[in-house]
Every structure is written in C-alpha cells, then in structure tokens.
Coordinates of C-alpha atoms in Angstrom, one line a residue:
X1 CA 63.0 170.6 88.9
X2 CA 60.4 170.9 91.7
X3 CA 60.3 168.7 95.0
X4 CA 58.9 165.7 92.4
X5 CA 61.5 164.2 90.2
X6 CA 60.3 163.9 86.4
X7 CA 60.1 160.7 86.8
X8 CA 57.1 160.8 90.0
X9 CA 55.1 163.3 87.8
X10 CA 55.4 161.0 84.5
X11 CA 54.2 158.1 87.0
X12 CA 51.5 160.1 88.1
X13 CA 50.2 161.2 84.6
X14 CA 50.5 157.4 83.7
X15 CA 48.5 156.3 86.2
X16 CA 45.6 158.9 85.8
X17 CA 45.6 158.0 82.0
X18 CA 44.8 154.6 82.5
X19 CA 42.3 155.6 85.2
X20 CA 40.4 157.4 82.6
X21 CA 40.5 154.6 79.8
X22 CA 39.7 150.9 79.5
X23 CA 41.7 148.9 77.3
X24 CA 38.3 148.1 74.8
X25 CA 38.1 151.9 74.6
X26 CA 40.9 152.4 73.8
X27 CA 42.2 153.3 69.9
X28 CA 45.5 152.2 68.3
X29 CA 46.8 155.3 68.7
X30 CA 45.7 155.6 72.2
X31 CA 47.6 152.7 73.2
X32 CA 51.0 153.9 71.4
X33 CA 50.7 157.0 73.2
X34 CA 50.8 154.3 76.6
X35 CA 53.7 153.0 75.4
X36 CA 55.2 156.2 75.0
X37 CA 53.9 157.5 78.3
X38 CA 54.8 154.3 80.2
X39 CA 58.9 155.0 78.2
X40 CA 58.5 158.8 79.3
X41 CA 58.4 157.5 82.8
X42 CA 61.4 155.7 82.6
X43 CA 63.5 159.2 81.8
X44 CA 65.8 159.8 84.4
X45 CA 67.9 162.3 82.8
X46 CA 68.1 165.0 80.6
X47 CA 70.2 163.5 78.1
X48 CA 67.1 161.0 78.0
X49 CA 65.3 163.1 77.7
X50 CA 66.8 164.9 74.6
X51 CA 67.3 161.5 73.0
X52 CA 63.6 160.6 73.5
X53 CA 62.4 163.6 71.9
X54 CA 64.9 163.1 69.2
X55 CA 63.9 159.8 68.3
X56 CA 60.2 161.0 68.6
X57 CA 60.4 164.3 66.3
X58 CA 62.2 162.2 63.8
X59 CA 59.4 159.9 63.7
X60 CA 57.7 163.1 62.0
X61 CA 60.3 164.1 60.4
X62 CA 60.8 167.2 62.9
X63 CA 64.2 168.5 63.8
X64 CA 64.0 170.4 66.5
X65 CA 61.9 170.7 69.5
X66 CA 61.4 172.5 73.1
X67 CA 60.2 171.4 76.1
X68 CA 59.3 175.0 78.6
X69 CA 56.8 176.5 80.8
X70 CA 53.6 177.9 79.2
X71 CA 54.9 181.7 79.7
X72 CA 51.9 184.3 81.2
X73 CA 50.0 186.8 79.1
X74 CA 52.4 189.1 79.8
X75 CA 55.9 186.7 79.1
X76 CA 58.5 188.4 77.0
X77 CA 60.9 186.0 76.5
X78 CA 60.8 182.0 75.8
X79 CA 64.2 181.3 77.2
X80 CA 62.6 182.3 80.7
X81 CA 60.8 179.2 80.3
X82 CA 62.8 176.9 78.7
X83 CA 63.6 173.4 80.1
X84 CA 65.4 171.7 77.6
X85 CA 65.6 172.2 73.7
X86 CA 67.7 171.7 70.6
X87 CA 66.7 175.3 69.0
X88 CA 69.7 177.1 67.8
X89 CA 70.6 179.9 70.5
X90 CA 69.9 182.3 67.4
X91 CA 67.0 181.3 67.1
X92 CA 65.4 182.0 70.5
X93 CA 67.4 184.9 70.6
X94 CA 65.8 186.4 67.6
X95 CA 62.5 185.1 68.9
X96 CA 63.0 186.6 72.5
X97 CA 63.9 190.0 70.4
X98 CA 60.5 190.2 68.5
X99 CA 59.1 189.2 71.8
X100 CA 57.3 185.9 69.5
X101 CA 56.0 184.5 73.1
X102 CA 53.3 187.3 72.9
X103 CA 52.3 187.3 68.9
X104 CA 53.2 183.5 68.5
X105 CA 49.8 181.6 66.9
X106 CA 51.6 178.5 68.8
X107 CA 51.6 179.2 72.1
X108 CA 47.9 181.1 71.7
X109 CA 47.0 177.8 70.6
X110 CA 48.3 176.4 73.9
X111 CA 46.8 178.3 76.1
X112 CA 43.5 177.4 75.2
X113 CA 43.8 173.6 74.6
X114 CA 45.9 170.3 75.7
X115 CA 44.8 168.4 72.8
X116 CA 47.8 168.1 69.9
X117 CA 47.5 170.4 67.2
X118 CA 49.2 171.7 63.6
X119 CA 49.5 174.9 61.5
X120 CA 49.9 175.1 58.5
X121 CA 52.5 177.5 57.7
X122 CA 50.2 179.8 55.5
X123 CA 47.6 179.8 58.2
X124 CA 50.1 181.0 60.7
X125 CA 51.7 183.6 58.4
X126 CA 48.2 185.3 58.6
X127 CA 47.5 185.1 61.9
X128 CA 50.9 186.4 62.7
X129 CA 50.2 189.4 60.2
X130 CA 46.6 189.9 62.6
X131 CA 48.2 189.9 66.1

C-alpha cells in the first residue's frame, strides 16, 4: 500500500462521513453503513480484510468479490489492478483475455458514479452486445 496504512485512510473516510451527516439525518441504513465503516477501520490485515468482505457478500448472498484500482480508459487487464479478491484465477484470466476492463458495463458504471449500483444480468447482456 501507499505511505498511509489502510487503516489511516479508513479513519479518514470515517471521519469525513460523519462530518457530512448529523445523526437526525441520518437513515437506518445510513447508520449501518457507520457501523460498517467504523469495522472497516479496524482492518489491519488482508486476511481481515477477506473475511470482512466474506461475511459482507454473504449477507447478499454474493460469493465472490474484488477489491482493485479503477483501471484508465485505456486498461487492458484487471489483474493490473487488483488488490485483493476471491475470483478464480480462470476467471480473470479469461476476463484479462477478452480485455472485459474495456467493454465491462460494470466498471463504465464506475467511472461515472460512487453511489452503489446493480445490473440485471439481461440489461448487461445488452449493453455488452453494444460496446
């Protein structure tokens, strides 16, 4: 990692949160996602990483997950920007192949917003089919 540990830039993103929010503004959801941020924080490790985001994907009944870099317009591969992930090493090796970080609807999506976001899997069939 950089010059700050994980653990300073969860800290910081922490603090900013609550700079932005009041408690009576605050939704339920809102709050959880405090929680979450305030557990985040306390990661000191990968492995606690990986176990976090376990625990959290199975929550929505998601199996796998990665955390990377957002790759430039011009990335070709997602392993270059991988930090930690449980995806099969098939599977980014067939998705570095088709060179998915430049036709994916996913990371598209993620360059343009921060808020959380879904596809369904018909929608991104067709955009796939587009790009």
């Amino acid at each position: 990692m950089s010059e700050f540990s994980f653990r300073e830039r969860a800290a910081e993103r922490g603090a900013w949160m609550q700079d932005e929010m009041t408690v009576e503004e605050a939704s339920q959801d809102q709050l959880r996602g405090q929680h979450a941020g305030a557990e985040i924080a306390g990661l000191e490790t990968q492995f606690d990483i990986v176990r976090f985001l376990r625990r959290t994907g199975e929550a929505f009944s998601l199996t796998h997950f990665m955390v990377f870099s957002l790759p430039g317009f011009d990335g070709e591969k997602i392993s270059a920007h991988s930090i930690v992930s449980n995806w099969p090493a098939e599977v980014i090796a067939r998705y570095d192949a088709l060179q998915m970080v430049r036709r994916s609807a996913g990371i598209g999506k993620l360059r343009t917003t921060t808020v959380p976001f879904s596809y369904d899997m018909t929608d991104w069939i067709d955009d796939a089919a587009k790009g």
